[in-house]
Short mmCIF file of C-alpha atoms and ligand atoms in Angstrom, two decimals:
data_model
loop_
_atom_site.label_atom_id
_atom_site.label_comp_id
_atom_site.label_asym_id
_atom_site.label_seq_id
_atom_site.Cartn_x
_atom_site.Cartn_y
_atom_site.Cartn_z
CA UNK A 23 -34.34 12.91 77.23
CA UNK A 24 -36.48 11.91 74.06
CA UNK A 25 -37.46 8.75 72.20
CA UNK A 26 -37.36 9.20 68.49
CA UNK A 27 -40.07 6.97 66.85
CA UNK A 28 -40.01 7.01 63.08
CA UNK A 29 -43.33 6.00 61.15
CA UNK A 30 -44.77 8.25 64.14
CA UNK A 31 -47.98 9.18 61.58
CA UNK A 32 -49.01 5.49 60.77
CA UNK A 33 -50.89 2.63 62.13
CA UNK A 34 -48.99 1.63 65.24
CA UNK A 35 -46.41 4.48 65.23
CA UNK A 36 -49.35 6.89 66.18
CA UNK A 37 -50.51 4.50 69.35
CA UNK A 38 -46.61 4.40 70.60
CA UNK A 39 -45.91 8.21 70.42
CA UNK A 40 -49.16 8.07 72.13
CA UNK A 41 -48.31 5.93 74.73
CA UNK A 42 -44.95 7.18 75.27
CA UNK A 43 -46.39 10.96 75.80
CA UNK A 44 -49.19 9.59 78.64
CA UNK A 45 -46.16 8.27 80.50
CA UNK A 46 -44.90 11.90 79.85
CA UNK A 47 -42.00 11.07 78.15
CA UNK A 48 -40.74 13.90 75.16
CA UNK A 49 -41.27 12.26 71.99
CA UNK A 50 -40.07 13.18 68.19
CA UNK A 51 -41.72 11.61 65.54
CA UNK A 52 -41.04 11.36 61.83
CA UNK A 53 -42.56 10.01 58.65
CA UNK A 54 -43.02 11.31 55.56
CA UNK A 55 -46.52 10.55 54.89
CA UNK A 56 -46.20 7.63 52.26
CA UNK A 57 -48.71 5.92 54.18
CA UNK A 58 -49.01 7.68 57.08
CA UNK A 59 -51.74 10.46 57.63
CA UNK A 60 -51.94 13.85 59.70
CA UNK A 61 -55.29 12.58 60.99
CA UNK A 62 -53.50 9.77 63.48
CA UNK A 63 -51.51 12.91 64.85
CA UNK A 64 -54.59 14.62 65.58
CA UNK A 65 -54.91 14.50 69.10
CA UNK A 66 -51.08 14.63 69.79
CA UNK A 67 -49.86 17.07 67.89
CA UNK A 68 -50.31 20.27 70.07
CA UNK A 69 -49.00 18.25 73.16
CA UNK A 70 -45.87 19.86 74.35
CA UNK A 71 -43.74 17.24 74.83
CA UNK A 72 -44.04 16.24 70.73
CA UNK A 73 -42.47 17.07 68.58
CA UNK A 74 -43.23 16.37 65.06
CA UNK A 75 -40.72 16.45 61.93
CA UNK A 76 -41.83 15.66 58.44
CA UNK A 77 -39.28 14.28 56.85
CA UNK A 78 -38.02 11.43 54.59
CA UNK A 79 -35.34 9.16 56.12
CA UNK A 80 -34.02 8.35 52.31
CA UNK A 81 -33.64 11.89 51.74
CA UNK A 82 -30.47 13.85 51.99
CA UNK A 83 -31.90 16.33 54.55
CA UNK A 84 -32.55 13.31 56.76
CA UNK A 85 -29.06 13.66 59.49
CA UNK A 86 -29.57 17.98 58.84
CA UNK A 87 -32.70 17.93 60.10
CA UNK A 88 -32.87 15.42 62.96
CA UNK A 89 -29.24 16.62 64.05
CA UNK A 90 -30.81 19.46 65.75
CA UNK A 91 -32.79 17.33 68.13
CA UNK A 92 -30.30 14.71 68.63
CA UNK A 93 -28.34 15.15 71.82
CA UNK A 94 -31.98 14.92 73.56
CA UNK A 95 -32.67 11.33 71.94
CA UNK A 96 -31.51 8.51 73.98
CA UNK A 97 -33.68 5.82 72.32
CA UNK A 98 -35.24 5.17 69.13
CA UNK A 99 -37.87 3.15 67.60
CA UNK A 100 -37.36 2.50 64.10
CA UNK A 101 -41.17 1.66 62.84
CA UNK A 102 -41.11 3.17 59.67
CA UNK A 103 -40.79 1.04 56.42
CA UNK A 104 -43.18 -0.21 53.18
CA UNK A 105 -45.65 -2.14 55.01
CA UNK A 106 -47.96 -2.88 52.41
CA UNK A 107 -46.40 -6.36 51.56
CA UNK A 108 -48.68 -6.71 48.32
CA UNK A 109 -47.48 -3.09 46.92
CA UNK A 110 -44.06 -3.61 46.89
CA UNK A 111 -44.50 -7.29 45.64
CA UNK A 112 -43.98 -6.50 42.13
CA UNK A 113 -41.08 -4.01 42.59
CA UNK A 114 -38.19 -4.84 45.16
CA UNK A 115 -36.76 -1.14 45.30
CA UNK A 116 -40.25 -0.11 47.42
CA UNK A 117 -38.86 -2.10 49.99
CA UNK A 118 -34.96 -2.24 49.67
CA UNK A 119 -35.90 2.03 50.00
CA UNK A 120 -38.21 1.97 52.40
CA UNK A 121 -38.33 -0.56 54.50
CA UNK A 122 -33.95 -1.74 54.48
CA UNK A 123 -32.20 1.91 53.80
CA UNK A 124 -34.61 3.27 55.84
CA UNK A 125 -32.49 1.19 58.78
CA UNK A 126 -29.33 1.78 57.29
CA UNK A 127 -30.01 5.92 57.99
CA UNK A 128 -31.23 5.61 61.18
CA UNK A 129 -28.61 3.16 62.39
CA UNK A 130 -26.40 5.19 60.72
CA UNK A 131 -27.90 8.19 62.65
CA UNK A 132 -27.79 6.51 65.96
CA UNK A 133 -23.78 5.75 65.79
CA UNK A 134 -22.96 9.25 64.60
CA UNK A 135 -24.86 10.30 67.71
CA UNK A 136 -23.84 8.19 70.40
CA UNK A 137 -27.57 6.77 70.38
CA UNK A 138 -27.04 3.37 71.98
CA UNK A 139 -31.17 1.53 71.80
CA UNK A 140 -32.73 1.01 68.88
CA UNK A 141 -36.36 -1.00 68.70
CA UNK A 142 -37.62 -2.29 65.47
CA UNK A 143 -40.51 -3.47 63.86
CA UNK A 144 -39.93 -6.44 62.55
CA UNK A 145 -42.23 -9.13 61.05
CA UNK A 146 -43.69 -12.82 61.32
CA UNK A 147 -42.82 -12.51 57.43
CA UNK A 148 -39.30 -12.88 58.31
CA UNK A 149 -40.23 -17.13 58.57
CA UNK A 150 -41.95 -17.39 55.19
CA UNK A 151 -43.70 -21.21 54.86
CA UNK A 152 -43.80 -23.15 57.88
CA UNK A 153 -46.23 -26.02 58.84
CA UNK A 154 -45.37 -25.97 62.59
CA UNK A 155 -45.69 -22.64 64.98
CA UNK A 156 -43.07 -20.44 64.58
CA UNK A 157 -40.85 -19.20 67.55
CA UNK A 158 -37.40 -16.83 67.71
CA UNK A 159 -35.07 -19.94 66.71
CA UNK A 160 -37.05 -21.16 63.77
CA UNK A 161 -35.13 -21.15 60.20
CA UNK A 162 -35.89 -17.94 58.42
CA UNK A 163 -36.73 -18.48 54.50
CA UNK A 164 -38.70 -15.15 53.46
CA UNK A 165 -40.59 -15.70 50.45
CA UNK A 166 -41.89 -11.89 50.09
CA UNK A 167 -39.36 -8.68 48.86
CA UNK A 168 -40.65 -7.02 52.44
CA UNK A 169 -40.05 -10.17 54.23
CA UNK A 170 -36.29 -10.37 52.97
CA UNK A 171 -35.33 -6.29 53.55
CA UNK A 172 -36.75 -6.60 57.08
CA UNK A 173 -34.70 -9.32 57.84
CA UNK A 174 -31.61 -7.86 56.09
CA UNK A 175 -32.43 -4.72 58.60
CA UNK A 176 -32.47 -7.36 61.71
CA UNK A 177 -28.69 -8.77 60.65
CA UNK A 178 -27.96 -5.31 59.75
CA UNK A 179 -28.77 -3.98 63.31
CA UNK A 180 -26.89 -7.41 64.93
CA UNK A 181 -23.74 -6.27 62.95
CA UNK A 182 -23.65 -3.03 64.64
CA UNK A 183 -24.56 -4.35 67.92
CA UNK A 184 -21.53 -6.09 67.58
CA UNK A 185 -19.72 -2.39 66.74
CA UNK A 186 -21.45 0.36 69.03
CA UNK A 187 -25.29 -0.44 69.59
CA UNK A 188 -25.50 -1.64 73.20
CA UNK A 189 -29.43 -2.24 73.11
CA UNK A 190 -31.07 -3.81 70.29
CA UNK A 191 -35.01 -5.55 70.83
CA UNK A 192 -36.33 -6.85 67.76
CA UNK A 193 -40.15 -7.01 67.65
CA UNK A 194 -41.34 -9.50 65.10
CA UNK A 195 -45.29 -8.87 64.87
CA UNK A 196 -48.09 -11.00 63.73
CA UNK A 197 -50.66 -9.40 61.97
CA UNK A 198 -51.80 -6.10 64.05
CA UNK A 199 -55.35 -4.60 63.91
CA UNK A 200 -56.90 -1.71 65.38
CA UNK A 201 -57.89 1.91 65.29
CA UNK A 202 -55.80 4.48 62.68
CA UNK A 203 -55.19 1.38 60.31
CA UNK A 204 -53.81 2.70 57.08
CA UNK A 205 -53.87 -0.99 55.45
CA UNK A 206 -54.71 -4.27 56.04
CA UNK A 207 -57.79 -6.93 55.45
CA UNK A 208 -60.13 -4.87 57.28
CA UNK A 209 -59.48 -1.62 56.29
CA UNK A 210 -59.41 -3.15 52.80
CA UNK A 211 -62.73 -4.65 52.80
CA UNK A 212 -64.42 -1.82 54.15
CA UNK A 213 -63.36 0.54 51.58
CA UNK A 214 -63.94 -2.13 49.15
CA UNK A 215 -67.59 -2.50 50.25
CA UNK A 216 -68.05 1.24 50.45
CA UNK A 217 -67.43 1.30 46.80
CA UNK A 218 -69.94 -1.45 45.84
CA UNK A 219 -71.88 -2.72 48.62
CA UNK A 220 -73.27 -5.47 46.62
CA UNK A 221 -69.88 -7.44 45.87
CA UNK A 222 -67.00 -7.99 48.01
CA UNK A 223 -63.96 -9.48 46.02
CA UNK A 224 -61.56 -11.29 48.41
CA UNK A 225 -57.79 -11.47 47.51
CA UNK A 226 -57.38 -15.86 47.75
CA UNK A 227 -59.62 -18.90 48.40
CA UNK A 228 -60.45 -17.30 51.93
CA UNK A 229 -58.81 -19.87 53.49
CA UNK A 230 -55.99 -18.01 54.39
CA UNK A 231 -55.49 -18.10 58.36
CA UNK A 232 -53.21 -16.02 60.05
CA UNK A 233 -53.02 -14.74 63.99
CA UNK A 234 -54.23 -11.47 64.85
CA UNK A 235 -53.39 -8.54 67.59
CA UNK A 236 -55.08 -5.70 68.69
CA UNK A 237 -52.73 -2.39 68.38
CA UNK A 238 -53.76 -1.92 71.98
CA UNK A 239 -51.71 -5.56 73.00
CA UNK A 240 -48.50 -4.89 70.92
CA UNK A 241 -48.30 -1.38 72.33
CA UNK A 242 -48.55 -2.93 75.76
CA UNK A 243 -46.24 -5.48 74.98
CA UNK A 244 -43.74 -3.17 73.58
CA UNK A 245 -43.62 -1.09 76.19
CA UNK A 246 -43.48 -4.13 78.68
CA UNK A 247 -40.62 -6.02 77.08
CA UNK A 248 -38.58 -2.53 76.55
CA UNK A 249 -38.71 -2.16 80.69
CA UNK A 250 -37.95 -6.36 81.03
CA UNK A 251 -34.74 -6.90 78.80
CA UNK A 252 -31.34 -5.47 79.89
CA UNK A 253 -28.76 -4.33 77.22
CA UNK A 254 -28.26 -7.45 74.55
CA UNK A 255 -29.83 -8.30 71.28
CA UNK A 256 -33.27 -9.65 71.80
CA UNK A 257 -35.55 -11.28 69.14
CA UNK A 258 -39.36 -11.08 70.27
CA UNK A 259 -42.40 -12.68 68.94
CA UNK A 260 -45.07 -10.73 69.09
CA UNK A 261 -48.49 -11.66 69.13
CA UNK A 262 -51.25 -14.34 70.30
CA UNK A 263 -50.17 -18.26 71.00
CA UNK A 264 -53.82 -19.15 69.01
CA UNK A 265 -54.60 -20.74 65.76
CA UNK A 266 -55.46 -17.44 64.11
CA UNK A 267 -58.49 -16.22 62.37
CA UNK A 268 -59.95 -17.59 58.22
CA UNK A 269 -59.77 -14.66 55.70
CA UNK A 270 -63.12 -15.76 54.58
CA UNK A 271 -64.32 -15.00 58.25
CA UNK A 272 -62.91 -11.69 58.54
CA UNK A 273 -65.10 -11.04 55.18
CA UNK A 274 -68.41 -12.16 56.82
CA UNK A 275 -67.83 -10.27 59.90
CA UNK A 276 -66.95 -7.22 58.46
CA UNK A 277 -69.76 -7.56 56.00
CA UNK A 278 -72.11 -8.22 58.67
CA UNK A 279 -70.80 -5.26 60.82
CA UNK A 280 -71.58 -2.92 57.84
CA UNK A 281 -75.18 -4.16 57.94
CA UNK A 282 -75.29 -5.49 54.61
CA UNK A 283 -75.86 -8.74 52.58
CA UNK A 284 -73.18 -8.82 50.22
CA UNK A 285 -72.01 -11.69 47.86
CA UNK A 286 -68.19 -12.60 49.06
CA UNK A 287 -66.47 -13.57 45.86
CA UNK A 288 -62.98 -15.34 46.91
CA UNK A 289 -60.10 -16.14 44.58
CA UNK A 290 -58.84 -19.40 43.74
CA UNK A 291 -55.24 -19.38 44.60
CA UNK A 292 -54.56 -20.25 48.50
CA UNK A 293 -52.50 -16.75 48.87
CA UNK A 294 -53.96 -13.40 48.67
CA UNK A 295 -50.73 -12.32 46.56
CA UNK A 296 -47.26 -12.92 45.60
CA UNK A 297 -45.19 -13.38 49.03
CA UNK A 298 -48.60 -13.52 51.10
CA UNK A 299 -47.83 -16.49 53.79
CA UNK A 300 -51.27 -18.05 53.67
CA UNK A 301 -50.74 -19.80 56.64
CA UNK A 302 -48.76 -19.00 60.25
CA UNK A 303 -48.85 -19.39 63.65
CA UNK A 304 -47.11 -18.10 66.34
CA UNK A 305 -45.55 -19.54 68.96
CA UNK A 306 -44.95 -16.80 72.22
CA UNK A 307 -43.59 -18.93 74.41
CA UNK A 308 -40.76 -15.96 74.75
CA UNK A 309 -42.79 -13.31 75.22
CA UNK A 310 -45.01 -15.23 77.83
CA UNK A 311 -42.17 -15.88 80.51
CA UNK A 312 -41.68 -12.67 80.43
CA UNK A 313 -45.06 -12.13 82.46
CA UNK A 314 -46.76 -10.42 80.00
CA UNK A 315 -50.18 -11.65 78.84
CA UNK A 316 -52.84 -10.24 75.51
CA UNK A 317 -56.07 -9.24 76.35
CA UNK A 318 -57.96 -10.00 73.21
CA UNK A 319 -57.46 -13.69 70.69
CA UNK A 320 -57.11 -13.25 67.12
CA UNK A 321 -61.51 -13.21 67.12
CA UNK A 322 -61.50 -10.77 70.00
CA UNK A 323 -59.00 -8.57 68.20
CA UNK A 324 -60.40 -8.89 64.67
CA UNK A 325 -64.31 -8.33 65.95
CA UNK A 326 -62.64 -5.04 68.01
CA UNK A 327 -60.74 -3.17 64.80
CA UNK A 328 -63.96 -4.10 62.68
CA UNK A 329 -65.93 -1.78 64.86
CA UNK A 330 -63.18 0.79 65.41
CA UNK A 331 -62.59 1.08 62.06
CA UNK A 332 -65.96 1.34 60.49
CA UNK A 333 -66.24 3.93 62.99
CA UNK A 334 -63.30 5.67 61.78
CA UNK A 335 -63.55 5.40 58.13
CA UNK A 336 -67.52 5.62 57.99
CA UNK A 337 -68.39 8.22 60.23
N1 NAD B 25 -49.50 -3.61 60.78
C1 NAD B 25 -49.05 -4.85 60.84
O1 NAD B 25 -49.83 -5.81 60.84
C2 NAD B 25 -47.57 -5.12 60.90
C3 NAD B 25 -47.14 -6.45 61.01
C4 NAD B 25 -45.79 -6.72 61.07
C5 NAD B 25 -44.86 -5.66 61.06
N2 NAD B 25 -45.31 -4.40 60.94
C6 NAD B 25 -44.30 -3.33 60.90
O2 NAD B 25 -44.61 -2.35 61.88
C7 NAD B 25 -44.24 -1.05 61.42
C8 NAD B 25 -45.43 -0.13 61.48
O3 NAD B 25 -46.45 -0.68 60.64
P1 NAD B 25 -47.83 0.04 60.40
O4 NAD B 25 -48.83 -1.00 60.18
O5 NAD B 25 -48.05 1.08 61.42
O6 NAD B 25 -47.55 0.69 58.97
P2 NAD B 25 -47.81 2.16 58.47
O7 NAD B 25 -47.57 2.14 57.02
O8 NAD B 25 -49.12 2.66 58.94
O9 NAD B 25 -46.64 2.97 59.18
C9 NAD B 25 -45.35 3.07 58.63
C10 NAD B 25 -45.05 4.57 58.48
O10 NAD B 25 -43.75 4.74 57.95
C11 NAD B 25 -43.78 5.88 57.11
N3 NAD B 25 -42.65 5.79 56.18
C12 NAD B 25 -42.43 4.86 55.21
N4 NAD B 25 -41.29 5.11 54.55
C13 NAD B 25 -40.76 6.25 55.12
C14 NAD B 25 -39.59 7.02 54.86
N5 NAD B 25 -38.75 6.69 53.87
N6 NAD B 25 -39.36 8.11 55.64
C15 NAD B 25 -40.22 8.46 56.63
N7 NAD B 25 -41.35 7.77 56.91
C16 NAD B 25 -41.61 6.67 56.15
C17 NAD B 25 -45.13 5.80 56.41
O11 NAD B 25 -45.58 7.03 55.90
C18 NAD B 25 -46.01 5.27 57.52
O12 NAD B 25 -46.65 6.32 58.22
C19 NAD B 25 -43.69 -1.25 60.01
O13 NAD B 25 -42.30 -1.36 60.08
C20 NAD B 25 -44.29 -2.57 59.58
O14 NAD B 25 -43.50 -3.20 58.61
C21 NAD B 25 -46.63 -4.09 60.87
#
């Protein structure tokens, strides 16, 4: 049997098919390369147990295409969406598309093939402002387009547990850094620097403080809670228990990692952008008693992806 993963050519898609395929399981990915690039599939793609399918889940050749493959898929992991909160800030139907019909099809996929487990991506977005940590139970007031069509997918995957789906874990992530990044603060200040070494312009007063976690953690946590939880609907939070890391930090480090001795210009406003939480923590709790513990803190993880991606983008 086969796990489907979709968003297999992004950030943390990539690492799971990965992942899945060294504990030689048969894997089909699909994305359609919005974000996503052929370079994370690099070193997977002539592995015999993957199979890759480009392919948008919107389009009409979605159910043709993956219909072919589907009485080997017994699981799927539903990772593609819009995740570049600030893009689709200004225009709700980047998200509603991408990141809420997106579940529709594949949920819709998964009933007409007697697919039972679906695993999503979901998002500490889902909370919106909150001065206390956040845990599973906390009151969910999105303040962000992508924050409100990944929750609509979470009740939209509850309502059809309710009808067929017998397995439904719902990942909500912090912030997740790391090799293959195809956005994010990092990634973003790099190739801002690369353009003009002199100036870096940071989106908000800098002030900003969020938790981070090393791809390498979620993957490991993913893969961890998957084998823990028996059939049910299970909200996870995902990510580390500490205070998180400054925005304006993250610019001197990176900056610093790059060798240079740029002036950081920071905004005024407390948010980076429209629907950017500038403040959340994370309580894991949850995810703790499971038995399953991070490696890195939000600084461990942050000062890890600055070097792996510098290495990646620069070299
Ligand atoms: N990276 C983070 O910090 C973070 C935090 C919280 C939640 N998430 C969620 O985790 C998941 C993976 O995030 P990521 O950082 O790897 O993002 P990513 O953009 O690198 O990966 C998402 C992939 O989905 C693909 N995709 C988008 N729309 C598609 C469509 N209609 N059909 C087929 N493919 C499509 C994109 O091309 C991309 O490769 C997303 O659902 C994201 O919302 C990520």
């Amino acid at each position: 049997m086969s796990v489907l993963i979709t968003g297999a050519a992004g950030f943390i898609g990539s690492h799971l098919c990965s992942q899945f395929l060294e504990n030689d399981k048969k894997v089909i990915g699909i994305d359609n390369f919005t974000l996503g690039n052929k370079k994370n599939l690099q070193k997977i793609i002539d592995n015999k147990n993957f199979t890759f399918l480009e392919i948008d889940i919107c389009s009409k050749q979605f159910n043709e295409v993956l219909e072919k493959h589907s009485e080997t898929i017994d699981e799927i992991w539903h990772l593609a969406a819009s995740s570049d909160i600030e893009k689709g800030s200004d225009d709700y139907l980047i998200d509603m598309v991408n990141t809420f019909h997106t579940t529709i099809n594949v949920c819709n996929f998964a009933e007409e093939n007697n697919i039972e487990k679906i695993y999503f991506s979901s998002t500490g977005a889902v909370y919106g402002n909150h001065t206390d940590k956040v845990d599973e139970e906390t009151f969910c007031l999105p303040i962000s387009f992508y924050g409100v069509f990944k929750l609509a997918s979470e009740h939209f995957l509850r309502s059809n547990y309710e009808r067929f789906l017998k397995k439904v874990v719902v990942f909500r992530f912090a912030n997740i850094v790391g090799s293959h990044a195809t956005h994010g603060v990092i990634y973003d200040f790099i190739n801002k620097l690369n353009s003009n070494p002199n100036v870096l312009n940071v989106l908000g007063d800098g002030y900003q403080q969020k938790p981070y976690m090393h791809v390498k953690d979620l993957i490991n946590a993913m893969v961890y809670i998957k084998e823990k939880t028996d059939n049910g609907y299970h909200i996870f939070n995902v990510g580390p228990d500490d205070e998180g890391v400054l925005v304006k930090d993250i610019a001197n480090l990176v900056v610093k990692a790059k060798s240079l001795d740029s002036e950081i210009l920071f905004g005024v406003e407390n948010r980076g952008w429209v629907g950017d939480i500038p403040k959340i923590r994370f309580n894991t709790n949850k995810l703790l008693e499971t038995g399953w513990e991070p490696s890195y803190s939000s600084t461990e993880a942050i000062k890890k992806a600055i070097s792996e991606i510098i290495r990646e983008i620069d070299e």
